[in-house]
Tab-separated table of C-alpha atoms in Angstrom:
chain	number	residue	atom	x	y	z
A	1	MET	CA	-1.329	-14.454	-24.302
A	2	ILE	CA	-5.013	-13.483	-24.829
A	3	LYS	CA	-5.591	-9.996	-25.265
A	4	VAL	CA	-8.628	-8.476	-23.243
A	5	GLY	CA	-10.188	-5.191	-23.273
A	6	VAL	CA	-12.565	-3.881	-20.862
A	7	VAL	CA	-15.500	-1.550	-22.062
A	8	GLY	CA	-17.288	0.575	-19.222
A	9	TYR	CA	-14.910	1.533	-16.512
A	10	GLY	CA	-17.323	1.625	-13.335
A	11	VAL	CA	-18.114	-0.453	-10.368
A	12	ILE	CA	-17.759	-3.815	-12.413
A	13	GLY	CA	-15.381	-2.753	-14.992
A	14	GLN	CA	-12.593	-1.514	-12.474
A	15	ARG	CA	-12.888	-4.805	-10.964
A	16	LEU	CA	-12.697	-6.680	-14.152
A	17	ALA	CA	-9.672	-4.992	-15.135
A	18	ASP	CA	-7.891	-5.727	-11.722
A	19	GLY	CA	-8.926	-9.426	-12.363
A	20	VAL	CA	-7.462	-9.655	-15.693
A	21	ILE	CA	-4.236	-8.108	-14.665
A	22	LEU	CA	-3.816	-11.072	-12.185
A	23	GLN	CA	-4.345	-13.898	-14.873
A	24	GLU	CA	-0.890	-14.987	-15.961
A	25	ASP	CA	-2.109	-16.170	-19.362
A	26	MET	CA	-3.957	-12.865	-20.135
A	27	GLU	CA	-3.007	-9.212	-21.176
A	28	LEU	CA	-5.175	-6.325	-20.327
A	29	VAL	CA	-4.884	-4.129	-23.525
A	30	GLY	CA	-6.841	-1.314	-21.910
A	31	VAL	CA	-10.054	-0.008	-20.533
A	32	ALA	CA	-12.683	2.144	-22.162
A	33	GLY	CA	-14.553	4.865	-20.269
A	34	ASN	CA	-17.426	7.115	-21.180
A	35	SER	CA	-17.204	10.708	-22.388
A	36	LYS	CA	-16.426	12.529	-19.058
A	37	PRO	CA	-13.698	12.049	-16.469
A	38	THR	CA	-15.639	10.081	-13.842
A	39	LEU	CA	-14.275	9.562	-10.308
A	40	ALA	CA	-13.157	6.172	-11.375
A	41	ILE	CA	-10.860	7.719	-14.217
A	42	ARG	CA	-9.783	10.599	-11.815
A	43	ALA	CA	-8.678	7.725	-9.500
A	44	LEU	CA	-7.014	5.975	-12.418
A	45	LYS	CA	-4.979	9.078	-13.064
A	46	GLU	CA	-4.031	9.712	-9.531
A	47	LYS	CA	-2.789	5.952	-9.426
A	48	GLY	CA	-0.422	6.650	-12.201
A	49	MET	CA	-2.475	5.550	-15.014
A	50	PRO	CA	-1.801	1.577	-14.660
A	51	TYR	CA	-4.301	0.974	-17.504
A	52	ASN	CA	-4.250	2.429	-20.958
A	53	LEU	CA	-7.670	4.630	-21.296
A	54	TYR	CA	-9.668	4.577	-24.439
A	55	MET	CA	-12.830	6.635	-24.970
A	56	ALA	CA	-16.075	5.968	-26.825
A	57	SER	CA	-15.263	9.206	-28.830
A	58	PHE	CA	-12.923	12.168	-28.330
A	59	GLU	CA	-16.189	14.555	-27.884
A	60	ASN	CA	-15.083	16.060	-24.566
A	61	LYS	CA	-11.093	15.515	-24.940
A	62	GLU	CA	-10.439	18.956	-23.684
A	63	LEU	CA	-11.781	17.788	-20.207
A	64	PHE	CA	-9.132	15.154	-20.131
A	65	ASP	CA	-6.738	17.627	-21.384
A	66	GLU	CA	-7.441	20.017	-18.445
A	67	LEU	CA	-6.811	17.113	-16.127
A	68	ASP	CA	-3.677	15.854	-17.926
A	69	ILE	CA	-5.238	12.375	-18.348
A	70	PRO	CA	-3.746	10.794	-21.458
A	71	LEU	CA	-6.038	8.870	-23.949
A	72	SER	CA	-4.725	6.086	-25.923
A	73	GLY	CA	-7.463	6.031	-28.505
A	74	THR	CA	-11.148	5.494	-29.194
A	75	LEU	CA	-13.262	2.394	-28.242
A	76	GLU	CA	-12.895	1.240	-31.833
A	77	ASP	CA	-9.166	1.393	-31.480
A	78	LEU	CA	-9.358	-0.721	-28.397
A	79	VAL	CA	-11.601	-3.380	-30.080
A	80	GLN	CA	-9.438	-3.875	-32.845
A	81	LYS	CA	-6.651	-4.626	-30.661
A	82	CYS	CA	-8.154	-7.244	-28.488
A	83	ASP	CA	-9.153	-11.012	-28.845
A	84	VAL	CA	-12.155	-10.615	-26.305
A	85	ILE	CA	-13.935	-7.736	-24.758
A	86	LEU	CA	-15.564	-7.529	-21.169
A	87	ASP	CA	-18.634	-5.460	-21.612
A	88	ALA	CA	-19.354	-3.656	-18.363
A	89	THR	CA	-21.586	-0.935	-19.592
A	90	ARG	CA	-24.908	0.114	-18.574
A	91	ALA	CA	-27.858	-2.101	-19.332
A	92	GLY	CA	-28.701	-1.514	-23.110
A	93	VAL	CA	-25.379	-0.033	-24.057
A	94	GLY	CA	-23.624	-3.353	-24.480
A	95	ALA	CA	-26.274	-4.501	-26.816
A	96	LYS	CA	-25.479	-1.559	-29.160
A	97	ASN	CA	-21.748	-2.237	-28.557
A	98	LYS	CA	-22.139	-5.676	-30.029
A	99	GLU	CA	-22.524	-4.195	-33.472
A	100	LEU	CA	-18.904	-2.979	-33.201
A	101	TYR	CA	-17.610	-6.239	-31.883
A	102	LYS	CA	-19.263	-8.116	-34.700
A	103	LYS	CA	-17.634	-5.665	-37.059
A	104	TYR	CA	-14.293	-6.697	-36.072
A	105	ASN	CA	-15.174	-10.239	-35.549
A	106	LYS	CA	-14.446	-10.115	-31.780
A	107	LYS	CA	-15.731	-12.223	-29.075
A	108	ALA	CA	-17.475	-10.436	-26.034
A	109	ILE	CA	-18.589	-11.077	-22.541
A	110	PHE	CA	-21.570	-9.236	-21.202
A	111	GLN	CA	-22.644	-8.659	-17.685
A	112	GLY	CA	-25.845	-9.561	-16.053
A	113	GLY	CA	-27.752	-6.184	-16.639
A	114	GLU	CA	-27.915	-7.024	-20.525
A	115	LYS	CA	-30.953	-8.997	-21.810
A	116	ASN	CA	-30.274	-12.627	-22.514
A	117	GLU	CA	-30.853	-12.168	-26.398
A	118	VAL	CA	-27.464	-10.192	-26.593
A	119	ALA	CA	-25.594	-13.484	-26.015
A	120	ASP	CA	-25.256	-16.985	-27.532
A	121	VAL	CA	-25.041	-18.430	-23.987
A	122	PHE	CA	-26.356	-17.463	-20.497
A	123	PHE	CA	-23.251	-18.553	-18.627
A	124	HIS	CA	-21.890	-19.735	-15.046
A	125	GLY	CA	-18.427	-20.765	-14.916
A	126	TYR	CA	-19.311	-23.849	-12.557
A	127	ALA	CA	-22.817	-24.812	-13.655
A	128	ASN	CA	-22.668	-24.743	-17.633
A	129	TYR	CA	-19.142	-23.810	-18.529
A	130	ASP	CA	-19.341	-26.366	-21.363
A	131	LYS	CA	-22.113	-24.554	-23.052
A	132	GLY	CA	-19.770	-21.412	-23.538
A	133	VAL	CA	-16.760	-23.241	-24.999
A	134	GLY	CA	-16.011	-21.569	-28.291
A	135	LYS	CA	-19.140	-19.386	-28.484
A	136	ASP	CA	-18.769	-15.631	-29.612
A	137	PHE	CA	-21.088	-14.013	-27.211
A	138	LEU	CA	-21.676	-14.890	-23.577
A	139	LYS	CA	-23.745	-13.178	-20.789
A	140	LEU	CA	-23.012	-13.335	-17.170
A	141	THR	CA	-25.856	-13.896	-14.558
A	142	SER	CA	-26.428	-11.197	-11.976
A	143	CYS	CA	-24.466	-10.905	-8.750
A	144	ASN	CA	-27.312	-12.531	-6.639
A	145	THR	CA	-27.813	-15.244	-9.153
A	146	THR	CA	-24.137	-15.898	-9.598
A	147	GLY	CA	-23.573	-16.556	-5.943
A	148	LEU	CA	-26.688	-18.450	-5.538
A	149	ILE	CA	-25.756	-20.809	-8.374
A	150	ARG	CA	-22.570	-21.560	-6.792
A	151	THR	CA	-24.239	-22.824	-3.697
A	152	VAL	CA	-26.920	-24.569	-5.381
A	153	ASP	CA	-24.588	-26.145	-8.114
A	154	CYS	CA	-22.228	-27.416	-5.317
A	155	LEU	CA	-25.225	-29.168	-3.478
A	156	ASP	CA	-26.485	-30.505	-6.792
A	157	LYS	CA	-23.108	-32.052	-7.904
A	158	ALA	CA	-22.837	-33.514	-4.356
A	159	PHE	CA	-26.432	-34.724	-3.405
A	160	GLY	CA	-28.791	-33.749	-6.261
A	161	VAL	CA	-31.114	-30.682	-5.841
A	162	GLU	CA	-34.947	-30.964	-6.916
A	163	LYS	CA	-36.083	-27.686	-5.971
A	164	ILE	CA	-35.301	-24.462	-4.077
A	165	ALA	CA	-37.133	-21.582	-2.543
A	166	ILE	CA	-35.356	-18.242	-2.079
A	167	THR	CA	-35.785	-14.964	-0.316
A	168	ILE	CA	-33.409	-12.171	-1.393
A	169	ILE	CA	-32.855	-9.116	0.927
A	170	ARG	CA	-31.552	-7.049	-1.736
A	171	ARG	CA	-29.259	-3.988	-1.222
A	172	VAL	CA	-30.735	-0.913	-2.926
A	173	ALA	CA	-27.681	0.532	-4.664
A	174	ASP	CA	-23.942	0.359	-4.610
A	175	PRO	CA	-21.848	2.447	-2.334
A	176	GLY	CA	-21.537	6.100	-3.546
A	177	ASP	CA	-24.619	5.873	-5.575
A	178	TYR	CA	-27.289	8.408	-5.027
A	179	HIS	CA	-29.723	8.110	-8.002
A	180	ARG	CA	-32.379	6.045	-5.738
A	181	GLY	CA	-32.349	8.583	-2.835
A	182	LEU	CA	-32.198	8.278	0.704
A	183	THR	CA	-34.959	5.749	1.933
A	184	ASN	CA	-36.409	4.290	4.959
A	185	ALA	CA	-38.617	1.625	3.655
A	186	LEU	CA	-38.499	-1.931	2.270
A	187	LYS	CA	-40.162	-2.815	-1.097
A	188	VAL	CA	-41.317	-6.260	-2.284
A	189	ASP	CA	-41.131	-7.265	-5.940
A	190	PRO	CA	-43.690	-9.681	-7.318
A	191	ALA	CA	-42.644	-13.332	-7.149
A	192	PRO	CA	-40.903	-15.259	-8.678
A	193	SER	CA	-37.773	-13.113	-8.572
A	194	HIS	CA	-35.684	-13.086	-11.807
A	195	GLN	CA	-32.972	-14.727	-9.826
A	196	ALA	CA	-35.012	-17.724	-9.418
A	197	VAL	CA	-35.984	-17.883	-13.200
A	198	ASP	CA	-32.265	-17.279	-14.161
A	199	LEU	CA	-31.055	-20.180	-12.139
A	200	MET	CA	-33.609	-22.560	-13.922
A	201	THR	CA	-32.351	-21.288	-17.407
A	202	ILE	CA	-28.666	-22.300	-16.169
A	203	MET	CA	-29.865	-25.321	-14.281
A	204	PRO	CA	-33.180	-26.426	-15.884
A	205	HIS	CA	-33.429	-29.480	-13.892
A	206	VAL	CA	-33.900	-27.491	-10.513
A	207	GLN	CA	-37.372	-26.062	-9.667
A	208	ALA	CA	-36.825	-22.638	-8.227
A	209	THR	CA	-38.948	-19.822	-6.974
A	210	GLY	CA	-38.393	-16.775	-4.865
A	211	ILE	CA	-39.254	-13.379	-3.342
A	212	LEU	CA	-36.995	-10.293	-3.441
A	213	VAL	CA	-36.989	-7.447	-0.719
A	214	HIS	CA	-35.211	-4.133	-1.542
A	215	THR	CA	-33.622	-2.646	1.522
A	216	PRO	CA	-31.988	0.791	1.967
A	217	VAL	CA	-28.428	-0.461	2.537
A	218	THR	CA	-25.450	-0.754	0.132
A	219	HIS	CA	-23.067	-3.330	1.309
A	220	GLY	CA	-24.151	-6.562	-0.089
A	221	HIS	CA	-27.305	-8.794	-0.438
A	222	ILE	CA	-28.658	-11.558	1.907
A	223	ILE	CA	-30.322	-14.565	0.386
A	224	THR	CA	-31.959	-17.470	2.245
A	225	VAL	CA	-32.235	-20.783	0.480
A	226	VAL	CA	-34.655	-23.619	1.221
A	227	ALA	CA	-33.241	-26.827	-0.763
A	228	SER	CA	-34.927	-29.945	-1.485
A	229	LEU	CA	-32.229	-32.487	-1.975
A	230	LYS	CA	-32.374	-36.049	-3.496
A	231	GLU	CA	-30.513	-37.293	-0.484
A	232	ASP	CA	-31.509	-36.696	3.125
A	233	ILE	CA	-28.391	-34.835	4.382
A	234	ASN	CA	-27.321	-33.390	7.717
A	235	LYS	CA	-25.543	-29.910	8.422
A	236	GLU	CA	-22.238	-31.578	8.712
A	237	GLN	CA	-22.563	-32.837	5.266
A	238	LEU	CA	-23.458	-29.838	3.788
A	239	LEU	CA	-20.845	-27.807	5.476
A	240	GLU	CA	-18.227	-30.521	4.170
A	241	VAL	CA	-18.965	-29.681	0.516
A	242	PHE	CA	-19.417	-25.920	1.089
A	243	LYS	CA	-16.099	-25.728	2.898
A	244	ALA	CA	-14.398	-27.665	-0.132
A	245	HIS	CA	-15.540	-25.195	-2.617
A	246	PRO	CA	-12.973	-22.332	-3.491
A	247	ARG	CA	-15.741	-19.732	-4.122
A	248	ILE	CA	-17.704	-20.432	-0.942
A	249	ARG	CA	-16.407	-19.232	2.411
A	250	VAL	CA	-18.286	-20.483	5.433
A	251	VAL	CA	-18.440	-17.981	8.323
A	252	LYS	CA	-19.667	-18.046	11.851
A	253	ILE	CA	-21.986	-15.220	13.378
A	254	ALA	CA	-20.175	-16.142	16.830
A	255	ASP	CA	-16.962	-15.043	15.218
A	256	GLY	CA	-18.459	-11.647	14.410
A	257	PHE	CA	-19.568	-12.273	10.991
A	258	GLN	CA	-23.099	-10.885	11.820
A	259	GLY	CA	-24.035	-9.771	8.438
A	260	ASN	CA	-23.231	-7.926	5.102
A	261	ALA	CA	-21.357	-5.010	6.861
A	262	ALA	CA	-19.165	-7.479	8.926
A	263	LEU	CA	-18.037	-9.249	5.806
A	264	PHE	CA	-17.334	-5.942	3.945
A	265	ARG	CA	-15.321	-4.702	7.097
A	266	TYR	CA	-13.438	-7.806	7.251
A	267	ALA	CA	-12.461	-7.623	3.458
A	268	ARG	CA	-11.053	-4.129	4.225
A	269	ASP	CA	-9.099	-5.665	7.097
A	270	LEU	CA	-7.616	-8.347	4.881
A	271	GLY	CA	-6.366	-5.248	2.733
A	272	ASN	CA	-8.604	-6.219	-0.242
A	273	PRO	CA	-8.814	-3.453	-2.744
A	274	ARG	CA	-11.957	-1.510	-2.302
A	275	GLY	CA	-13.067	-3.848	0.348
A	276	ASP	CA	-13.829	-6.546	-2.418
A	277	MET	CA	-14.640	-10.069	-1.833
A	278	TYR	CA	-15.040	-12.572	-4.599
A	279	GLU	CA	-16.510	-15.415	-2.467
A	280	THR	CA	-20.096	-16.172	-1.489
A	281	ALA	CA	-20.314	-16.607	2.339
A	282	VAL	CA	-22.498	-19.002	3.960
A	283	PHE	CA	-23.452	-18.264	7.562
A	284	ASP	CA	-22.683	-21.491	9.534
A	285	GLU	CA	-25.602	-20.745	12.368
A	286	THR	CA	-28.076	-20.322	9.765
A	287	ILE	CA	-28.026	-24.028	8.481
A	288	VAL	CA	-30.942	-25.797	9.740
A	289	LYS	CA	-33.100	-28.810	8.761
A	290	SER	CA	-36.962	-28.663	8.190
A	291	GLY	CA	-38.055	-32.127	7.474
A	292	THR	CA	-35.865	-33.619	4.745
A	293	ASP	CA	-35.319	-29.933	3.268
A	294	ILE	CA	-32.272	-27.897	4.212
A	295	MET	CA	-31.964	-23.883	4.742
A	296	PHE	CA	-29.031	-21.716	5.116
A	297	ALA	CA	-28.481	-17.974	4.487
A	298	ILE	CA	-25.599	-16.412	2.061
A	299	ASN	CA	-24.033	-13.174	1.677
A	300	ILE	CA	-23.342	-11.733	-1.827
A	301	PRO	CA	-20.782	-9.076	-2.175
A	302	GLN	CA	-22.463	-7.380	-5.270
A	303	GLU	CA	-19.418	-5.308	-6.551
A	304	ALA	CA	-17.040	-8.365	-7.067
A	305	VAL	CA	-18.782	-11.589	-6.950
A	306	VAL	CA	-19.119	-11.802	-10.725
A	307	ILE	CA	-15.499	-11.253	-11.501
A	308	PRO	CA	-14.363	-14.921	-11.413
A	309	GLU	CA	-17.164	-15.972	-13.536
A	310	SER	CA	-16.321	-13.296	-15.972
A	311	ILE	CA	-12.876	-14.593	-16.352
A	312	ASP	CA	-14.071	-18.105	-16.540
A	313	ALA	CA	-16.182	-16.793	-19.507
A	314	ILE	CA	-13.095	-15.555	-21.420
A	315	ARG	CA	-11.504	-19.015	-21.013
A	316	ALA	CA	-14.569	-20.625	-22.242
A	317	ALA	CA	-15.351	-18.459	-25.417
A	318	LEU	CA	-11.606	-18.420	-26.446
A	319	LYS	CA	-11.259	-22.266	-25.919
A	320	MET	CA	-8.301	-21.591	-23.369
A	321	GLN	CA	-9.486	-24.414	-21.452
A	322	VAL	CA	-12.102	-26.948	-22.772
A	323	ASP	CA	-12.584	-28.555	-19.375
A	324	GLY	CA	-14.490	-26.442	-16.957
A	325	ASN	CA	-12.810	-27.849	-13.760
A	326	GLU	CA	-9.483	-26.895	-15.258
A	327	ALA	CA	-10.623	-23.446	-16.282
A	328	VAL	CA	-12.142	-22.494	-12.916
A	329	SER	CA	-9.130	-23.881	-11.063
A	330	LEU	CA	-6.936	-21.557	-12.910
A	331	THR	CA	-9.256	-18.560	-12.488
A	332	ASN	CA	-9.159	-19.371	-8.674
A	333	LYS	CA	-5.532	-19.804	-8.469
A	334	TYR	CA	-4.575	-16.332	-10.170
A	335	LEU	CA	-7.366	-14.595	-8.144
A	336	GLY	CA	-5.968	-16.193	-4.992
A	337	MET	CA	-9.292	-17.744	-4.039
A	338	GLY	CA	-9.502	-20.549	-1.573
A	339	LYS	CA	-6.404	-19.284	0.396
A	340	TRP	CA	-8.450	-19.303	3.536
A	341	MET	CA	-9.147	-23.214	3.065
């Protein structure tokens, strides 16, 4: 069994821990939090401490003692017990933690907020799995880029993609975050968006550009994609390949899936923990032709969409599976993806 530690127990870290627990060929050693009993850690205690908790330091141990929250050791203790670390800390912290991972000769997977230089490979489970096999340090793409690459890679493998143009309607913060204030405005970033640039880093044969618009909402992003393919296909052909992809869910506006909030509500109705959804959703009625180009819109559930690719990264780095198709199939199986197909 591969021994995994999760460093950073916030929005992504909680979900990474839950995802690792579901993998039948991995063992979660524990999770490392920051120096204070955050709401996530308080919830962990109230749930009966299903995961061992480690801390960067015991600087504020008395705060945990007052709440009767048991600590299993320090971050350094956790690192020594693991084969690989999933680092879900704030941007910049992972780069500092890397020195500790190197000290104990441990592999690590970083999230999209870190700079690309932190890792040997900028990684996506479907688009470039082979490049991550055996590497020590891998970095995931951001939530938007992860979901976007799923759809573009799916089309590229089926029909060939020459170029894309995207517009990202980006949620301003995660649910429960207040640091960006209460707003009633849209904000446009200069083009091209980093998601387009990042996609070209993973898939250098595809020309991509994009515009990003920040919106005062919290439950997911919407991306519109205009794709120029090497084959002139129709909507039915596009739907066929999307519906066959375990990490892409085709939904219909006519069925009530009118946008990001509807998908979040549906995930809660399914009983998914926290209302999480791993899949990229494609809205059926947004698929249209423009000459030989084809356009569609997708939903990105930003809190959970990167979890499957993070698990893929463990499989690649530890050479658990050398073949990418075998690796993603196992991740999908243990996470229960594709069950609606």
